[in-house]
Short mmCIF file of N, CA and C in Angstrom, two decimals:
data_model
loop_
_atom_site.label_atom_id
_atom_site.label_comp_id
_atom_site.label_asym_id
_atom_site.label_seq_id
_atom_site.Cartn_x
_atom_site.Cartn_y
_atom_site.Cartn_z
N LYS Y 1 -130.90 171.81 -202.00
CA LYS Y 1 -130.93 173.02 -202.83
C LYS Y 1 -128.97 173.43 -202.43
N LYS Y 2 -128.96 173.28 -201.01
CA LYS Y 2 -127.76 173.72 -200.29
C LYS Y 2 -126.55 172.58 -201.36
N LEU Y 3 -126.55 171.45 -201.92
CA LEU Y 3 -125.55 171.39 -202.55
C LEU Y 3 -125.49 171.66 -204.04
N GLY Y 4 -126.40 172.21 -204.30
CA GLY Y 4 -126.54 172.74 -205.92
C GLY Y 4 -125.89 174.18 -205.75
N LYS Y 5 -126.15 175.17 -204.68
CA LYS Y 5 -125.49 176.33 -204.46
C LYS Y 5 -124.10 176.07 -204.17
N ASN Y 6 -123.61 175.11 -203.50
CA ASN Y 6 -122.51 174.75 -203.17
C ASN Y 6 -121.61 174.56 -204.48
N ILE Y 7 -121.98 173.70 -205.08
CA ILE Y 7 -121.56 173.09 -206.39
C ILE Y 7 -121.19 174.85 -207.42
N GLU Y 8 -122.45 174.94 -207.24
CA GLU Y 8 -122.16 176.39 -208.41
C GLU Y 8 -121.24 177.67 -207.81
N GLU Y 9 -121.13 177.80 -206.40
CA GLU Y 9 -120.07 178.71 -205.76
C GLU Y 9 -118.74 177.98 -205.85
N SER Y 10 -118.74 176.67 -206.06
CA SER Y 10 -117.08 175.99 -205.85
C SER Y 10 -116.86 176.18 -207.75
N ILE Y 11 -117.66 175.75 -208.68
CA ILE Y 11 -117.21 176.20 -209.96
C ILE Y 11 -116.95 177.75 -210.43
N GLU Y 12 -117.72 178.61 -209.88
CA GLU Y 12 -117.54 179.92 -209.95
C GLU Y 12 -116.28 180.81 -209.31
N ASN Y 13 -115.73 179.94 -208.22
CA ASN Y 13 -114.51 180.22 -207.24
C ASN Y 13 -113.29 179.66 -208.30
N ASN Y 14 -113.48 178.83 -209.41
CA ASN Y 14 -112.40 177.60 -209.95
C ASN Y 14 -112.00 176.45 -208.84
N ASN Y 15 -112.96 176.00 -208.00
CA ASN Y 15 -112.44 175.37 -207.27
C ASN Y 15 -113.00 173.73 -207.51
N PRO Y 16 -112.03 172.89 -208.34
CA PRO Y 16 -112.99 171.96 -208.56
C PRO Y 16 -113.12 170.82 -207.65
N SER Y 17 -112.42 171.32 -206.37
CA SER Y 17 -112.22 169.98 -205.68
C SER Y 17 -113.86 169.58 -204.84
N TYR Y 18 -114.41 170.66 -204.53
CA TYR Y 18 -115.64 170.11 -204.09
C TYR Y 18 -116.85 169.37 -204.95
N LEU Y 19 -116.77 169.92 -206.14
CA LEU Y 19 -117.61 168.60 -207.38
C LEU Y 19 -117.18 167.67 -206.99
N ASN Y 20 -115.70 167.35 -207.44
CA ASN Y 20 -115.18 166.12 -207.34
C ASN Y 20 -115.55 165.18 -206.18
N THR Y 21 -115.73 166.22 -204.80
CA THR Y 21 -115.62 165.00 -203.54
C THR Y 21 -116.93 164.54 -203.62
N VAL Y 22 -118.08 165.45 -204.02
CA VAL Y 22 -119.43 164.98 -203.87
C VAL Y 22 -119.97 163.98 -205.06
N PHE Y 23 -119.16 163.89 -206.13
CA PHE Y 23 -119.18 163.10 -207.33
C PHE Y 23 -118.69 161.77 -207.02
N ASN Y 24 -119.49 160.83 -206.80
CA ASN Y 24 -119.12 159.30 -206.19
C ASN Y 24 -118.48 158.49 -207.39
N LEU Y 25 -117.19 158.70 -207.53
CA LEU Y 25 -116.64 157.77 -208.85
C LEU Y 25 -116.81 156.53 -208.56
N GLU Y 26 -116.50 155.77 -207.60
CA GLU Y 26 -116.94 154.38 -207.29
C GLU Y 26 -118.40 154.01 -207.80
N SER Y 27 -119.25 154.47 -206.86
CA SER Y 27 -120.77 154.29 -207.34
C SER Y 27 -120.92 154.56 -209.15
N PHE Y 28 -120.33 155.57 -209.67
CA PHE Y 28 -120.52 156.05 -211.09
C PHE Y 28 -120.19 154.54 -211.72
N LEU Y 29 -118.69 154.38 -211.76
CA LEU Y 29 -118.14 153.27 -212.53
C LEU Y 29 -119.01 151.81 -212.24
N THR Y 30 -119.54 151.67 -210.97
CA THR Y 30 -119.93 150.34 -210.80
C THR Y 30 -121.24 150.12 -211.58
N ASN Y 31 -122.19 151.55 -211.51
CA ASN Y 31 -123.34 151.45 -212.52
C ASN Y 31 -123.22 151.59 -213.96
N SER Y 32 -121.90 151.81 -214.45
CA SER Y 32 -121.56 152.20 -215.45
C SER Y 32 -120.98 150.77 -216.34
N ILE Y 33 -120.38 150.16 -215.40
CA ILE Y 33 -119.43 148.93 -216.40
C ILE Y 33 -120.01 147.66 -215.43
N PRO Y 34 -120.54 146.76 -216.57
CA PRO Y 34 -120.74 145.46 -216.07
C PRO Y 34 -119.84 144.72 -215.62
N GLU Y 35 -120.34 143.62 -214.77
CA GLU Y 35 -119.06 143.03 -214.19
C GLU Y 35 -118.83 141.85 -214.99
N SER Y 36 -117.75 140.95 -215.05
CA SER Y 36 -117.42 139.90 -215.60
C SER Y 36 -116.76 139.04 -215.14
N ASN Y 37 -117.10 137.65 -215.38
CA ASN Y 37 -116.37 136.63 -214.53
C ASN Y 37 -114.75 136.18 -215.58
N ASN Y 38 -114.79 136.41 -216.88
CA ASN Y 38 -113.70 135.91 -217.71
C ASN Y 38 -112.65 136.93 -217.33
N ALA Y 39 -111.77 136.33 -217.65
CA ALA Y 39 -110.11 136.64 -216.54
C ALA Y 39 -109.82 137.83 -217.47
N LEU Y 40 -109.69 137.77 -218.94
CA LEU Y 40 -109.13 138.95 -219.65
C LEU Y 40 -109.82 140.06 -219.33
N GLU Y 41 -111.59 139.97 -219.55
CA GLU Y 41 -111.95 141.37 -219.55
C GLU Y 41 -111.98 141.95 -218.11
N GLN Y 42 -111.72 141.31 -216.94
CA GLN Y 42 -111.58 141.48 -215.55
C GLN Y 42 -110.22 142.43 -215.81
N ALA Y 43 -109.28 141.78 -216.29
CA ALA Y 43 -108.07 142.54 -216.41
C ALA Y 43 -108.06 143.66 -217.08
N PHE Y 44 -109.12 143.81 -217.96
CA PHE Y 44 -109.14 145.21 -218.62
C PHE Y 44 -110.03 146.12 -217.96
N TYR Y 45 -110.93 145.57 -217.11
CA TYR Y 45 -111.72 146.30 -216.15
C TYR Y 45 -110.65 146.82 -215.52
N GLU Y 46 -109.89 146.01 -214.54
CA GLU Y 46 -109.00 147.08 -213.78
C GLU Y 46 -108.39 148.11 -214.26
N GLY Y 47 -107.64 147.68 -215.54
CA GLY Y 47 -106.76 149.12 -216.20
C GLY Y 47 -107.48 149.85 -216.60
N PHE Y 48 -108.82 149.91 -217.12
CA PHE Y 48 -109.97 150.86 -217.48
C PHE Y 48 -110.18 151.68 -216.21
N THR Y 49 -110.57 150.89 -215.25
CA THR Y 49 -111.11 151.71 -213.92
C THR Y 49 -109.80 152.35 -213.52
N THR Y 50 -108.60 151.80 -213.33
CA THR Y 50 -107.53 152.45 -212.86
C THR Y 50 -107.29 153.83 -213.63
N GLU Y 51 -106.93 153.67 -214.66
CA GLU Y 51 -106.74 154.85 -215.55
C GLU Y 51 -107.72 156.03 -215.68
N PHE Y 52 -109.21 155.49 -215.70
CA PHE Y 52 -110.03 156.62 -215.54
C PHE Y 52 -110.13 157.44 -214.03
N ASN Y 53 -109.85 156.61 -212.92
CA ASN Y 53 -109.84 157.21 -211.72
C ASN Y 53 -108.60 158.22 -211.56
N LYS Y 54 -107.57 157.90 -212.86
CA LYS Y 54 -106.23 159.07 -212.42
C LYS Y 54 -106.93 160.22 -213.09
N SER Y 55 -107.50 159.77 -214.57
CA SER Y 55 -107.69 160.92 -215.46
C SER Y 55 -108.89 161.66 -215.65
N PHE Y 56 -109.83 161.30 -214.68
CA PHE Y 56 -111.23 161.83 -215.06
C PHE Y 56 -111.26 163.05 -213.72
N ASP Y 57 -111.59 164.06 -214.06
CA ASP Y 57 -111.90 165.26 -213.06
C ASP Y 57 -113.23 166.29 -213.44
N LEU Y 58 -113.99 165.59 -213.13
CA LEU Y 58 -115.20 166.45 -213.39
C LEU Y 58 -115.24 168.14 -213.34
N GLY Y 59 -114.69 168.31 -211.89
CA GLY Y 59 -114.56 169.93 -212.06
C GLY Y 59 -113.72 170.72 -212.99
N VAL Y 60 -112.76 170.38 -212.91
CA VAL Y 60 -111.79 170.96 -213.76
C VAL Y 60 -112.46 171.01 -215.54
N SER Y 61 -113.24 169.58 -215.88
CA SER Y 61 -113.47 169.58 -217.25
C SER Y 61 -114.85 170.86 -217.44
N ILE Y 62 -115.50 171.01 -216.55
CA ILE Y 62 -116.32 171.86 -216.09
C ILE Y 62 -116.05 173.58 -216.40
N ILE Y 63 -114.93 173.52 -215.58
CA ILE Y 63 -114.09 174.83 -215.37
C ILE Y 63 -113.43 175.52 -216.91
N ASN Y 64 -112.85 174.36 -217.45
CA ASN Y 64 -112.30 174.65 -218.49
C ASN Y 64 -113.26 174.73 -219.82
N GLU Y 65 -114.59 174.10 -219.75
CA GLU Y 65 -115.21 174.34 -220.85
C GLU Y 65 -116.00 175.55 -220.53
N LEU Y 66 -116.14 175.96 -219.25
CA LEU Y 66 -116.51 177.10 -219.22
C LEU Y 66 -115.85 178.78 -219.89
N GLY Y 67 -114.60 178.25 -219.53
CA GLY Y 67 -113.25 179.37 -219.86
C GLY Y 67 -113.57 180.93 -219.00
N SER Y 68 -112.92 181.57 -219.16
CA SER Y 68 -112.92 182.56 -218.21
C SER Y 68 -114.22 183.77 -218.09
N ASP Y 69 -114.93 183.41 -219.32
CA ASP Y 69 -116.34 184.12 -219.03
C ASP Y 69 -117.64 183.41 -218.78
N GLY Y 70 -117.48 182.07 -218.59
CA GLY Y 70 -118.65 181.11 -218.72
C GLY Y 70 -119.69 181.07 -217.44
N GLU Y 71 -120.64 180.62 -217.15
CA GLU Y 71 -121.40 180.82 -216.03
C GLU Y 71 -121.72 179.25 -215.64
N TYR Y 72 -121.80 178.87 -214.80
CA TYR Y 72 -122.39 177.33 -214.14
C TYR Y 72 -123.46 177.73 -213.24
N ALA Y 73 -124.73 177.56 -213.54
CA ALA Y 73 -125.81 178.38 -212.62
C ALA Y 73 -126.64 177.18 -212.29
N PHE Y 74 -126.89 177.01 -210.80
CA PHE Y 74 -127.80 175.90 -210.37
C PHE Y 74 -129.33 176.51 -210.45
N LEU Y 75 -129.95 175.92 -211.14
CA LEU Y 75 -131.58 176.08 -211.50
C LEU Y 75 -132.28 175.75 -210.90
N HIS Y 76 -132.28 174.46 -210.35
CA HIS Y 76 -133.74 173.70 -209.84
C HIS Y 76 -133.04 172.14 -209.50
N ALA Y 77 -133.74 171.90 -208.16
CA ALA Y 77 -133.95 170.86 -207.30
C ALA Y 77 -135.38 170.27 -207.31
N TYR Y 78 -135.57 168.94 -207.93
CA TYR Y 78 -136.59 168.27 -207.73
C TYR Y 78 -136.69 166.48 -207.38
N VAL Y 79 -137.44 166.11 -206.92
CA VAL Y 79 -137.77 164.56 -206.80
C VAL Y 79 -138.66 164.13 -207.72
N ALA Y 80 -138.22 162.98 -208.10
CA ALA Y 80 -139.07 162.43 -209.07
C ALA Y 80 -138.98 160.78 -209.04
N ASN Y 81 -140.17 159.78 -208.59
CA ASN Y 81 -140.13 158.89 -208.37
C ASN Y 81 -139.41 158.17 -207.14
N ASN Y 82 -139.30 159.04 -206.25
CA ASN Y 82 -138.31 158.97 -204.95
C ASN Y 82 -136.93 159.11 -205.43
N LYS Y 83 -136.38 159.91 -206.53
CA LYS Y 83 -135.10 160.02 -207.03
C LYS Y 83 -135.10 161.73 -206.88
N TYR Y 84 -133.66 161.74 -206.67
CA TYR Y 84 -133.33 162.98 -206.43
C TYR Y 84 -132.35 163.86 -207.28
N PHE Y 85 -132.79 165.22 -207.99
CA PHE Y 85 -132.22 165.78 -209.27
C PHE Y 85 -131.79 167.07 -208.77
N LEU Y 86 -130.67 167.53 -209.48
CA LEU Y 86 -130.38 168.90 -209.47
C LEU Y 86 -130.16 169.45 -210.93
N ILE Y 87 -130.53 170.49 -211.33
CA ILE Y 87 -130.06 171.05 -212.47
C ILE Y 87 -129.56 172.19 -212.35
N PHE Y 88 -128.44 172.08 -213.91
CA PHE Y 88 -127.58 173.18 -213.86
C PHE Y 88 -127.77 173.74 -215.25
N ARG Y 89 -127.68 175.03 -215.59
CA ARG Y 89 -127.10 175.59 -217.11
C ARG Y 89 -125.68 175.90 -217.06
N MET Y 90 -125.13 175.70 -218.14
CA MET Y 90 -123.98 176.15 -218.61
C MET Y 90 -123.82 176.74 -219.69
N LEU Y 91 -123.20 178.08 -219.36
CA LEU Y 91 -123.25 178.88 -220.37
C LEU Y 91 -122.04 179.54 -220.67
N SER Y 92 -121.09 179.26 -221.69
CA SER Y 92 -119.95 179.63 -222.40
C SER Y 92 -119.78 180.30 -223.91
N GLN Y 93 -118.72 180.90 -224.25
CA GLN Y 93 -118.83 181.39 -225.67
C GLN Y 93 -118.93 179.80 -226.78
N GLN Y 94 -118.85 179.13 -226.18
CA GLN Y 94 -118.95 177.72 -227.63
C GLN Y 94 -120.40 176.89 -227.26
N THR Y 95 -120.72 177.34 -226.11
CA THR Y 95 -121.89 176.51 -226.01
C THR Y 95 -123.02 176.68 -224.73
N VAL Y 96 -124.47 176.39 -225.00
CA VAL Y 96 -125.15 176.52 -223.97
C VAL Y 96 -125.92 175.02 -223.32
N ASN Y 97 -125.50 174.72 -222.37
CA ASN Y 97 -126.18 173.35 -222.21
C ASN Y 97 -126.43 173.17 -220.89
N TYR Y 98 -127.45 172.23 -220.85
CA TYR Y 98 -127.72 171.89 -219.41
C TYR Y 98 -127.45 170.66 -218.75
N HIS Y 99 -127.03 170.38 -217.57
CA HIS Y 99 -126.39 169.21 -216.67
C HIS Y 99 -127.67 168.73 -215.70
N GLU Y 100 -128.30 167.73 -215.80
CA GLU Y 100 -128.98 167.15 -214.84
C GLU Y 100 -128.33 165.84 -213.97
N TYR Y 101 -128.06 166.60 -212.40
CA TYR Y 101 -127.06 165.78 -211.68
C TYR Y 101 -128.11 164.63 -211.14
N LYS Y 102 -127.90 163.29 -210.93
CA LYS Y 102 -128.78 162.40 -210.65
C LYS Y 102 -128.19 162.44 -209.06
N LEU Y 103 -129.04 162.30 -207.93
CA LEU Y 103 -128.42 161.95 -206.46
C LEU Y 103 -129.14 160.65 -205.80
N GLU Y 104 -128.14 160.50 -204.60
CA GLU Y 104 -128.57 159.57 -204.12
C GLU Y 104 -127.75 159.86 -202.49
N LEU Y 105 -129.23 159.16 -201.84
CA LEU Y 105 -128.27 159.81 -200.16
C LEU Y 105 -127.39 158.49 -199.49
N ASP Y 106 -126.23 159.34 -199.55
CA ASP Y 106 -125.03 158.15 -198.86
C ASP Y 106 -124.96 158.57 -197.12
N GLY Y 107 -125.69 157.44 -196.23
CA GLY Y 107 -125.80 158.34 -194.90
C GLY Y 107 -126.58 159.39 -195.02
N ASP Y 108 -126.36 160.67 -194.25
CA ASP Y 108 -127.36 161.60 -194.74
C ASP Y 108 -126.71 162.81 -195.33
N GLU Y 109 -125.97 162.58 -196.26
CA GLU Y 109 -125.24 163.26 -197.30
C GLU Y 109 -125.87 163.15 -198.59
N PHE Y 110 -126.21 164.10 -199.48
CA PHE Y 110 -126.12 163.48 -200.97
C PHE Y 110 -124.74 163.30 -201.55
N ILE Y 111 -124.86 162.66 -202.77
CA ILE Y 111 -123.47 162.23 -203.39
C ILE Y 111 -124.53 162.20 -204.95
N ILE Y 112 -123.22 162.51 -205.90
CA ILE Y 112 -123.54 162.63 -207.27
C ILE Y 112 -123.40 161.37 -208.11
N THR Y 113 -124.52 160.78 -208.50
CA THR Y 113 -123.93 159.26 -209.15
C THR Y 113 -124.06 159.07 -210.34
N ASP Y 114 -124.62 160.33 -211.28
CA ASP Y 114 -124.46 160.21 -212.58
C ASP Y 114 -124.96 161.92 -212.99
N ILE Y 115 -124.58 162.04 -214.20
CA ILE Y 115 -124.94 163.26 -214.94
C ILE Y 115 -125.79 163.26 -216.30
N TYR Y 116 -126.98 163.84 -216.55
CA TYR Y 116 -127.22 163.98 -217.95
C TYR Y 116 -127.07 165.05 -218.75
N ASN Y 117 -126.41 165.03 -219.82
CA ASN Y 117 -125.85 166.01 -220.34
C ASN Y 117 -127.00 166.20 -221.69
N TYR Y 118 -127.52 167.14 -221.80
CA TYR Y 118 -128.44 167.73 -222.29
C TYR Y 118 -128.07 167.97 -223.94
N TYR Y 119 -127.03 168.58 -223.85
CA TYR Y 119 -126.23 168.92 -225.43
C TYR Y 119 -126.24 167.32 -226.24
N SER Y 120 -125.27 166.42 -225.31
CA SER Y 120 -125.23 164.99 -226.04
C SER Y 120 -126.45 164.28 -226.16
N GLY Y 121 -127.29 164.45 -225.08
CA GLY Y 121 -128.62 163.40 -224.85
C GLY Y 121 -128.26 162.22 -224.66
N SER Y 122 -127.32 162.24 -223.37
CA SER Y 122 -127.28 160.99 -222.77
C SER Y 122 -126.77 161.34 -221.57
N PHE Y 123 -126.47 160.15 -220.47
CA PHE Y 123 -125.95 160.15 -219.40
C PHE Y 123 -124.61 159.84 -219.31
N MET Y 124 -123.79 160.57 -218.61
CA MET Y 124 -122.01 160.02 -219.04
C MET Y 124 -122.17 158.68 -218.68
N SER Y 125 -122.79 158.26 -217.50
CA SER Y 125 -122.35 156.12 -217.76
C SER Y 125 -122.87 155.78 -218.65
N GLU Y 126 -123.56 156.33 -219.70
CA GLU Y 126 -123.72 155.45 -220.86
C GLU Y 126 -122.79 155.72 -221.58
N ILE Y 127 -122.12 156.86 -221.85
CA ILE Y 127 -120.83 157.29 -222.53
C ILE Y 127 -119.74 156.04 -222.23
N VAL Y 128 -119.42 156.31 -220.85
CA VAL Y 128 -118.43 155.55 -220.41
C VAL Y 128 -118.56 153.83 -220.40
N ALA Y 129 -119.83 153.90 -220.18
CA ALA Y 129 -120.23 152.10 -220.78
C ALA Y 129 -119.85 151.87 -222.24
N ARG Y 130 -120.13 152.78 -223.25
CA ARG Y 130 -120.03 152.43 -224.34
C ARG Y 130 -118.53 152.57 -224.84
N ASP Y 131 -117.80 153.39 -224.41
CA ASP Y 131 -116.21 153.33 -224.58
C ASP Y 131 -115.69 152.02 -223.74
N TYR Y 132 -116.01 151.71 -222.80
CA TYR Y 132 -115.50 150.52 -222.27
C TYR Y 132 -115.95 149.01 -223.03
N ARG Y 133 -116.96 149.00 -223.58
CA ARG Y 133 -117.35 148.08 -224.29
C ARG Y 133 -116.72 148.20 -225.63
N GLY Y 134 -116.34 149.25 -226.18
CA GLY Y 134 -115.71 149.33 -227.28
C GLY Y 134 -114.12 148.68 -227.28
N GLY Y 135 -113.60 149.14 -225.99
CA GLY Y 135 -112.10 148.87 -225.46
C GLY Y 135 -111.99 147.36 -225.55
N CYS Y 136 -113.17 146.83 -224.72
CA CYS Y 136 -113.11 145.43 -224.21
C CYS Y 136 -113.09 144.60 -225.44
N LEU Y 137 -114.29 144.88 -226.18
CA LEU Y 137 -114.17 144.32 -227.34
C LEU Y 137 -113.21 144.06 -228.56
N TYR Y 138 -112.24 145.11 -228.26
CA TYR Y 138 -110.79 145.54 -229.16
C TYR Y 138 -109.96 144.66 -228.57
N ILE Y 139 -109.97 144.39 -227.04
CA ILE Y 139 -108.86 143.65 -226.44
C ILE Y 139 -109.03 142.24 -226.29
N THR Y 140 -110.75 141.68 -226.19
CA THR Y 140 -110.89 140.46 -225.98
C THR Y 140 -111.77 139.79 -226.82
N GLY Y 141 -112.05 140.39 -228.19
CA GLY Y 141 -112.74 140.06 -228.95
C GLY Y 141 -114.31 139.71 -228.42
N THR Y 142 -114.75 140.12 -227.23
CA THR Y 142 -115.96 139.84 -227.02
C THR Y 142 -116.43 140.48 -225.81
N THR Y 143 -117.77 140.88 -225.29
CA THR Y 143 -117.81 141.81 -224.23
C THR Y 143 -118.85 140.66 -223.33
N SER Y 144 -119.14 140.85 -221.96
CA SER Y 144 -120.31 140.09 -221.36
C SER Y 144 -121.60 140.29 -221.59
N GLU Y 145 -121.88 141.59 -222.13
CA GLU Y 145 -123.18 141.87 -222.63
C GLU Y 145 -123.35 140.92 -224.21
N GLN Y 146 -122.39 140.75 -225.11
CA GLN Y 146 -122.66 140.26 -226.07
C GLN Y 146 -123.06 138.81 -225.70
N LYS Y 147 -122.43 138.09 -224.59
CA LYS Y 147 -122.42 136.56 -224.38
C LYS Y 147 -124.11 136.36 -223.81
N LYS Y 148 -124.38 137.32 -223.19
CA LYS Y 148 -125.94 137.11 -222.74
C LYS Y 148 -126.95 137.17 -223.71
N MET Y 149 -126.46 137.62 -225.09
CA MET Y 149 -127.90 137.58 -225.99
C MET Y 149 -127.62 136.22 -226.90
#
């Protein structure tokens, strides 16, 4: 619950850095994108992850979507099948949305490894994986996943 309240307070105070610190980008990308032995796919992977790391800022994205009068409220923490989750409600003039943060223990601290967006009906990792596969297919003509079929 402490993590949820800390995230809520950091967003409320227009401070994206706390959320960005507890969102484990490396773990997120590793879980989102399949490994490949193909040299062309590996080169695409390196470029994709480098640019993603440079441009992705979860805290700023949420703050920008809220605007000046929005609210990001921590609602609930729960455990299901030995997995930990936090639920937030986003209220802004443009939308009402809920985010479910998937957590993992890193030592004795929780980190965020994925986010389910109720508005889009998908995990962020699924969206990134789809974008990656599309780019990889465009660049290489195939993806590792297609070769397995």
